[in-house]
């Protein structure tokens, strides 16, 4: 990593994402020496917050024992109040940057982070361009190759397929693809990256990874009220719902990584291409029996949620991967808020052995699960003989816990992703083709759900209980 300073702008800095995840991630980058001296971070939102108050807020949300370092870090933070819709906000930022760059005597890199609702993306892109902020500083300020401009955009990219296409076209006119980093923070999770290593690094499992041996794949993400709390993002959530908030992105990426073909190389291009190829072969089943959507009881009383809102907080759907490897294997994806427990996992159920029904054993199916939450690991359900004279089987589990078996601590997903964006590595960011496929799948699921009644479930329900009476 070279030592060229960076200027970061967070649009939507008074929101939940910055407080809960980004502030800590930027501090971790600072601590690890990834933010060269001379860096600055500008929080922008409509609210008016003094620099000192912004710094105090960030300080209180950072977890560290090194208070001195945290204080030193926040000295580089500033807050600018401005309307995202108003070009004057961007002109003001441009002046600030020019002043700081003049002071440093160089052209700093610029990283714009869009932590705002998808409705506002277009305005931000257009205003960035109109005020000349998409263009790196003039060459007379120093080495032009160092003075890049990049944009980081949070998921979901757009509100639906058409909106995403429009935004992509617009982005394509204003930026080169290598300047655009579309975030899906699940891709930054160590355990997801480890799935590829597990699959392609162990000859034991890969030969079984197909319709010949697999009977079912489930991708689930459940959250309790506490874990998935809407807090300050209720309005944003209400405009999205469970399918667009999590299904269109995290769940489909989890599925893609667990089922894609061998990328042949670990280059960003090959990995993204393999994910895209998998996503493009996903078809949504049309048989409504395995589809459901529901809203938890009390959702409409949450602060910020409109009375009468029909936004779903739970959904499940059935998919199929129409390629040689997976054709015919039922695939289920499911996500819900305010459920009984918090978990995120991908489970692969294997068919019972052909011979087992004729032998002395009852047909037993093995299940391999990648656990992403709450504890990162892998488990395999298998059968062992009961300790008696008869050959009777009982289910057992082989478990592997990532954290306790790794000497170095896991890198927090946002830290990993920010580090990659700063060093220009696109591997863990979603390409424009992936976005297109993800929206196609989400729209097809929505079409099926139009014929399914929206149910109501009590908070703390078990996902199995969410069904029509
Ligand atoms: C976010 C969703 O992308 O992921 C939230 O918008 C969800 O609704 C969150 O709660 C879960 O992330 P994690 O990493 O805590 O599982």
Short mmCIF file of N, CA and C in Angstrom, two decimals, residues 318-431:
data_model
loop_
_atom_site.label_atom_id
_atom_site.label_comp_id
_atom_site.label_asym_id
_atom_site.label_seq_id
_atom_site.Cartn_x
_atom_site.Cartn_y
_atom_site.Cartn_z
N UNK A 318 -38.68 -20.56 -3.90
CA UNK A 318 -37.97 -21.73 -4.42
C UNK A 318 -37.34 -21.39 -5.77
N UNK A 319 -36.10 -21.79 -5.94
CA UNK A 319 -35.37 -21.51 -7.18
C UNK A 319 -34.84 -22.81 -7.76
N UNK A 320 -34.35 -22.68 -8.99
CA UNK A 320 -33.65 -23.83 -9.59
C UNK A 320 -32.47 -23.28 -10.36
N UNK A 321 -31.37 -24.03 -10.38
CA UNK A 321 -30.23 -23.59 -11.18
C UNK A 321 -30.23 -24.44 -12.44
N UNK A 322 -30.49 -23.79 -13.55
CA UNK A 322 -30.63 -24.54 -14.81
C UNK A 322 -29.28 -24.71 -15.48
N UNK A 323 -28.41 -25.45 -14.88
CA UNK A 323 -27.18 -25.81 -15.59
C UNK A 323 -26.93 -27.31 -15.39
N UNK A 324 -25.94 -27.82 -16.06
CA UNK A 324 -25.69 -29.25 -16.04
C UNK A 324 -25.48 -29.77 -14.62
N UNK A 325 -24.77 -28.98 -13.82
CA UNK A 325 -24.42 -29.43 -12.48
C UNK A 325 -25.65 -29.54 -11.56
N UNK A 326 -26.58 -28.57 -11.67
CA UNK A 326 -27.60 -28.48 -10.63
C UNK A 326 -29.05 -28.70 -11.07
N UNK A 327 -29.26 -28.84 -12.38
CA UNK A 327 -30.64 -28.93 -12.89
C UNK A 327 -31.50 -29.90 -12.07
N UNK A 328 -32.66 -29.42 -11.62
CA UNK A 328 -33.58 -30.29 -10.91
C UNK A 328 -33.44 -30.30 -9.39
N UNK A 329 -32.35 -29.72 -8.87
CA UNK A 329 -32.18 -29.71 -7.40
C UNK A 329 -33.00 -28.56 -6.81
N UNK A 330 -33.93 -28.85 -5.90
CA UNK A 330 -34.71 -27.76 -5.31
C UNK A 330 -33.83 -26.85 -4.43
N UNK A 331 -34.01 -25.55 -4.61
CA UNK A 331 -33.22 -24.59 -3.84
C UNK A 331 -34.17 -23.63 -3.14
N UNK A 332 -33.98 -23.46 -1.85
CA UNK A 332 -34.89 -22.59 -1.09
C UNK A 332 -34.10 -21.43 -0.51
N UNK A 333 -34.66 -20.23 -0.65
CA UNK A 333 -34.04 -19.09 0.04
C UNK A 333 -35.09 -18.49 0.98
N UNK A 334 -34.62 -18.03 2.12
CA UNK A 334 -35.57 -17.55 3.14
C UNK A 334 -34.91 -16.50 4.02
N UNK A 335 -35.66 -15.45 4.29
CA UNK A 335 -35.14 -14.43 5.22
C UNK A 335 -36.31 -13.82 5.98
N UNK A 336 -36.07 -13.52 7.25
CA UNK A 336 -37.11 -12.84 8.01
C UNK A 336 -36.54 -12.08 9.18
N UNK A 337 -37.25 -11.01 9.54
CA UNK A 337 -36.88 -10.25 10.74
C UNK A 337 -37.84 -10.64 11.87
N UNK A 338 -37.46 -10.31 13.09
CA UNK A 338 -38.27 -10.58 14.28
C UNK A 338 -38.63 -12.07 14.40
N UNK A 339 -37.69 -12.93 14.07
CA UNK A 339 -37.92 -14.37 14.20
C UNK A 339 -37.36 -14.86 15.55
N UNK A 340 -37.46 -16.15 15.74
CA UNK A 340 -37.09 -16.72 17.04
C UNK A 340 -35.58 -16.63 17.30
N UNK A 341 -34.79 -16.84 16.24
CA UNK A 341 -33.34 -16.79 16.46
C UNK A 341 -32.61 -16.12 15.30
N UNK A 342 -31.33 -15.86 15.54
CA UNK A 342 -30.50 -15.25 14.51
C UNK A 342 -29.60 -16.32 13.92
N UNK A 343 -29.69 -16.48 12.61
CA UNK A 343 -28.76 -17.40 11.95
C UNK A 343 -28.65 -17.03 10.48
N UNK A 344 -27.49 -17.29 9.91
CA UNK A 344 -27.32 -17.17 8.46
C UNK A 344 -26.53 -18.40 8.06
N UNK A 345 -27.06 -19.18 7.11
CA UNK A 345 -26.37 -20.42 6.76
C UNK A 345 -26.76 -20.92 5.38
N UNK A 346 -25.87 -21.73 4.85
CA UNK A 346 -26.15 -22.40 3.56
C UNK A 346 -26.05 -23.89 3.88
N UNK A 347 -27.14 -24.63 3.64
CA UNK A 347 -27.02 -26.05 3.92
C UNK A 347 -27.26 -26.88 2.66
N UNK A 348 -26.43 -27.88 2.52
CA UNK A 348 -26.47 -28.76 1.35
C UNK A 348 -26.85 -30.14 1.86
N UNK A 349 -28.00 -30.64 1.42
CA UNK A 349 -28.40 -31.98 1.87
C UNK A 349 -28.07 -32.98 0.77
N UNK A 350 -27.40 -34.06 1.17
CA UNK A 350 -26.99 -35.08 0.19
C UNK A 350 -28.01 -36.21 0.15
N UNK A 351 -28.11 -36.81 -1.03
CA UNK A 351 -29.07 -37.91 -1.19
C UNK A 351 -28.61 -39.12 -0.38
N UNK A 352 -29.59 -39.93 -0.01
CA UNK A 352 -29.23 -41.16 0.70
C UNK A 352 -28.52 -42.09 -0.29
N UNK A 353 -27.65 -42.88 0.22
CA UNK A 353 -26.90 -43.78 -0.67
C UNK A 353 -27.86 -44.76 -1.34
N UNK A 354 -27.63 -45.06 -2.62
CA UNK A 354 -28.52 -45.95 -3.40
C UNK A 354 -28.70 -47.30 -2.75
N UNK A 355 -27.61 -47.75 -2.16
CA UNK A 355 -27.66 -49.11 -1.61
C UNK A 355 -28.35 -49.19 -0.24
N UNK A 356 -28.44 -48.05 0.44
CA UNK A 356 -28.79 -48.13 1.86
C UNK A 356 -30.15 -48.78 2.13
N UNK A 357 -31.15 -48.55 1.21
CA UNK A 357 -32.46 -49.08 1.54
C UNK A 357 -32.52 -50.61 1.47
N UNK A 358 -31.55 -51.17 0.75
CA UNK A 358 -31.58 -52.63 0.66
C UNK A 358 -30.70 -53.28 1.72
N UNK A 359 -29.87 -52.49 2.31
CA UNK A 359 -28.94 -53.06 3.28
C UNK A 359 -29.58 -53.01 4.67
N UNK A 360 -28.77 -53.23 5.63
CA UNK A 360 -29.29 -53.23 7.01
C UNK A 360 -29.50 -51.81 7.54
N UNK A 361 -29.02 -50.78 6.80
CA UNK A 361 -29.15 -49.41 7.29
C UNK A 361 -30.41 -48.74 6.76
N UNK A 362 -31.01 -47.90 7.57
CA UNK A 362 -32.11 -47.06 7.06
C UNK A 362 -31.46 -45.98 6.20
N UNK A 363 -32.14 -45.53 5.12
CA UNK A 363 -31.50 -44.52 4.29
C UNK A 363 -31.22 -43.26 5.11
N UNK A 364 -29.98 -42.84 5.12
CA UNK A 364 -29.62 -41.67 5.94
C UNK A 364 -29.05 -40.59 5.03
N UNK A 365 -29.51 -39.37 5.22
CA UNK A 365 -29.00 -38.27 4.40
C UNK A 365 -28.03 -37.43 5.21
N UNK A 366 -26.92 -37.07 4.57
CA UNK A 366 -25.94 -36.23 5.24
C UNK A 366 -26.20 -34.77 4.87
N UNK A 367 -25.86 -33.90 5.80
CA UNK A 367 -26.07 -32.48 5.53
C UNK A 367 -24.79 -31.72 5.87
N UNK A 368 -24.37 -30.88 4.92
CA UNK A 368 -23.20 -30.05 5.18
C UNK A 368 -23.68 -28.60 5.28
N UNK A 369 -23.32 -27.92 6.35
CA UNK A 369 -23.80 -26.54 6.53
C UNK A 369 -22.64 -25.58 6.72
N UNK A 370 -22.69 -24.50 5.94
CA UNK A 370 -21.76 -23.39 6.17
C UNK A 370 -22.48 -22.43 7.10
N UNK A 371 -21.95 -22.22 8.29
CA UNK A 371 -22.59 -21.32 9.26
C UNK A 371 -21.93 -19.95 9.16
N UNK A 372 -22.73 -18.95 8.86
CA UNK A 372 -22.18 -17.59 8.71
C UNK A 372 -22.49 -16.78 9.97
N UNK A 373 -23.63 -17.04 10.55
CA UNK A 373 -24.04 -16.41 11.80
C UNK A 373 -24.71 -17.48 12.64
N UNK A 374 -24.73 -17.43 13.95
CA UNK A 374 -23.99 -16.48 14.77
C UNK A 374 -22.52 -16.90 14.95
N UNK A 375 -22.17 -18.11 14.63
CA UNK A 375 -20.80 -18.58 14.84
C UNK A 375 -20.30 -19.09 13.51
N UNK A 376 -19.19 -18.56 13.03
CA UNK A 376 -18.70 -18.98 11.72
C UNK A 376 -18.11 -20.38 11.78
N UNK A 377 -18.59 -21.24 10.92
CA UNK A 377 -18.05 -22.59 10.93
C UNK A 377 -18.65 -23.47 9.86
N UNK A 378 -18.29 -24.74 9.93
CA UNK A 378 -18.83 -25.73 8.99
C UNK A 378 -19.24 -26.93 9.83
N UNK A 379 -20.41 -27.50 9.53
CA UNK A 379 -20.74 -28.73 10.25
C UNK A 379 -21.24 -29.77 9.26
N UNK A 380 -21.03 -31.00 9.60
CA UNK A 380 -21.49 -32.10 8.75
C UNK A 380 -22.29 -33.06 9.62
N UNK A 381 -23.52 -33.30 9.20
CA UNK A 381 -24.33 -34.28 9.92
C UNK A 381 -24.03 -35.64 9.32
N UNK A 382 -23.73 -36.58 10.15
CA UNK A 382 -23.47 -37.93 9.65
C UNK A 382 -24.09 -38.92 10.63
N UNK A 383 -24.00 -40.18 10.28
CA UNK A 383 -24.63 -41.20 11.13
C UNK A 383 -23.59 -42.15 11.71
N UNK A 384 -23.78 -42.48 12.95
CA UNK A 384 -22.86 -43.41 13.60
C UNK A 384 -23.69 -44.54 14.20
N UNK A 385 -23.05 -45.64 14.42
CA UNK A 385 -23.75 -46.78 15.01
C UNK A 385 -24.00 -46.53 16.50
N UNK A 386 -25.19 -46.86 16.92
CA UNK A 386 -25.48 -46.72 18.35
C UNK A 386 -24.62 -47.71 19.12
N UNK A 387 -24.26 -47.34 20.31
CA UNK A 387 -23.39 -48.26 21.05
C UNK A 387 -24.20 -49.41 21.67
N UNK A 388 -24.48 -50.35 20.80
CA UNK A 388 -25.18 -51.56 21.27
C UNK A 388 -24.80 -52.67 20.30
N UNK A 389 -25.41 -53.81 20.41
CA UNK A 389 -25.02 -54.90 19.52
C UNK A 389 -25.64 -54.77 18.13
N UNK A 390 -26.84 -54.14 18.05
CA UNK A 390 -27.52 -54.02 16.77
C UNK A 390 -26.95 -52.86 15.95
N UNK A 391 -27.07 -53.00 14.60
CA UNK A 391 -26.62 -51.92 13.73
C UNK A 391 -27.70 -50.86 13.58
N UNK A 392 -27.92 -50.13 14.61
CA UNK A 392 -28.90 -49.06 14.57
C UNK A 392 -28.13 -47.75 14.48
N UNK A 393 -28.63 -46.80 13.65
CA UNK A 393 -27.85 -45.57 13.45
C UNK A 393 -28.40 -44.40 14.25
N UNK A 394 -27.51 -43.51 14.60
CA UNK A 394 -27.97 -42.26 15.21
C UNK A 394 -27.20 -41.10 14.60
N UNK A 395 -27.89 -39.91 14.57
CA UNK A 395 -27.30 -38.74 13.92
C UNK A 395 -26.24 -38.09 14.81
N UNK A 396 -25.09 -37.75 14.20
CA UNK A 396 -24.02 -37.07 14.94
C UNK A 396 -23.56 -35.88 14.11
N UNK A 397 -22.71 -35.05 14.72
CA UNK A 397 -22.26 -33.86 14.00
C UNK A 397 -20.76 -33.69 14.09
N UNK A 398 -20.14 -33.42 12.94
CA UNK A 398 -18.72 -33.04 12.93
C UNK A 398 -18.72 -31.53 12.78
N UNK A 399 -18.08 -30.82 13.67
CA UNK A 399 -18.14 -29.35 13.58
C UNK A 399 -16.77 -28.73 13.52
N UNK A 400 -16.69 -27.65 12.79
CA UNK A 400 -15.45 -26.89 12.67
C UNK A 400 -15.77 -25.43 12.96
N UNK A 401 -15.05 -24.84 13.89
CA UNK A 401 -15.31 -23.46 14.28
C UNK A 401 -14.14 -22.60 13.77
N UNK A 402 -14.46 -21.70 12.82
CA UNK A 402 -13.39 -20.92 12.19
C UNK A 402 -12.61 -20.09 13.17
N UNK A 403 -13.34 -19.35 14.03
CA UNK A 403 -12.64 -18.38 14.88
C UNK A 403 -11.65 -19.04 15.82
N UNK A 404 -12.12 -20.12 16.48
CA UNK A 404 -11.22 -20.70 17.47
C UNK A 404 -10.06 -21.44 16.82
N UNK A 405 -10.16 -21.73 15.51
CA UNK A 405 -9.05 -22.47 14.91
C UNK A 405 -8.13 -21.56 14.09
N UNK A 406 -8.38 -20.26 14.09
CA UNK A 406 -7.49 -19.33 13.38
C UNK A 406 -6.72 -18.48 14.38
N UNK A 407 -5.42 -18.42 14.16
CA UNK A 407 -4.60 -17.66 15.09
C UNK A 407 -4.84 -16.16 14.93
N UNK A 408 -5.06 -15.71 13.67
CA UNK A 408 -5.25 -14.28 13.45
C UNK A 408 -6.74 -13.95 13.48
N UNK A 409 -7.12 -12.83 14.09
CA UNK A 409 -8.54 -12.52 14.16
C UNK A 409 -9.13 -12.22 12.78
N UNK A 410 -10.42 -12.45 12.62
CA UNK A 410 -11.09 -12.17 11.36
C UNK A 410 -11.08 -10.68 11.06
N UNK A 411 -10.97 -10.37 9.78
CA UNK A 411 -11.08 -8.97 9.39
C UNK A 411 -12.57 -8.66 9.23
N UNK A 412 -13.00 -7.61 9.84
CA UNK A 412 -14.39 -7.19 9.81
C UNK A 412 -14.77 -6.88 8.34
N UNK A 413 -15.96 -7.35 7.84
CA UNK A 413 -16.25 -7.23 6.41
C UNK A 413 -16.07 -5.83 5.82
N UNK A 414 -16.54 -4.81 6.55
CA UNK A 414 -16.40 -3.46 5.97
C UNK A 414 -14.94 -3.03 5.89
N UNK A 415 -14.12 -3.50 6.81
CA UNK A 415 -12.70 -3.14 6.78
C UNK A 415 -12.08 -3.78 5.53
N UNK A 416 -12.41 -5.05 5.33
CA UNK A 416 -11.88 -5.78 4.18
C UNK A 416 -12.31 -5.07 2.88
N UNK A 417 -13.60 -4.72 2.80
CA UNK A 417 -14.11 -4.12 1.56
C UNK A 417 -13.52 -2.73 1.32
N UNK A 418 -13.41 -1.94 2.39
CA UNK A 418 -12.84 -0.60 2.21
C UNK A 418 -11.38 -0.70 1.79
N UNK A 419 -10.68 -1.63 2.39
CA UNK A 419 -9.27 -1.82 2.06
C UNK A 419 -9.13 -2.20 0.58
N UNK A 420 -10.01 -3.10 0.14
CA UNK A 420 -9.96 -3.53 -1.27
C UNK A 420 -10.30 -2.37 -2.20
N UNK A 421 -11.30 -1.57 -1.82
CA UNK A 421 -11.69 -0.45 -2.68
C UNK A 421 -10.54 0.55 -2.79
N UNK A 422 -9.86 0.78 -1.67
CA UNK A 422 -8.75 1.74 -1.68
C UNK A 422 -7.60 1.19 -2.53
N UNK A 423 -7.41 -0.13 -2.48
CA UNK A 423 -6.30 -0.66 -3.30
C UNK A 423 -6.77 -1.05 -4.70
N UNK A 424 -8.05 -0.84 -5.01
CA UNK A 424 -8.53 -1.02 -6.39
C UNK A 424 -8.87 -2.45 -6.75
N UNK A 425 -9.09 -3.32 -5.75
CA UNK A 425 -9.41 -4.72 -6.04
C UNK A 425 -10.93 -4.91 -6.05
N UNK A 426 -11.46 -5.30 -7.22
CA UNK A 426 -12.92 -5.38 -7.40
C UNK A 426 -13.50 -6.77 -7.06
N UNK A 427 -12.65 -7.74 -6.68
CA UNK A 427 -13.13 -9.12 -6.53
C UNK A 427 -14.39 -9.26 -5.67
N UNK A 428 -14.40 -8.55 -4.54
CA UNK A 428 -15.52 -8.74 -3.61
C UNK A 428 -16.62 -7.69 -3.80
N UNK A 429 -16.62 -7.06 -4.98
CA UNK A 429 -17.68 -6.09 -5.27
C UNK A 429 -18.52 -6.63 -6.41
N UNK A 430 -19.77 -6.20 -6.42
CA UNK A 430 -20.73 -6.80 -7.35
C UNK A 430 -20.65 -6.09 -8.71
N UNK A 431 -20.54 -6.88 -9.76
CA UNK A 431 -20.42 -6.28 -11.10
C UNK A 431 -21.79 -5.86 -11.62
#
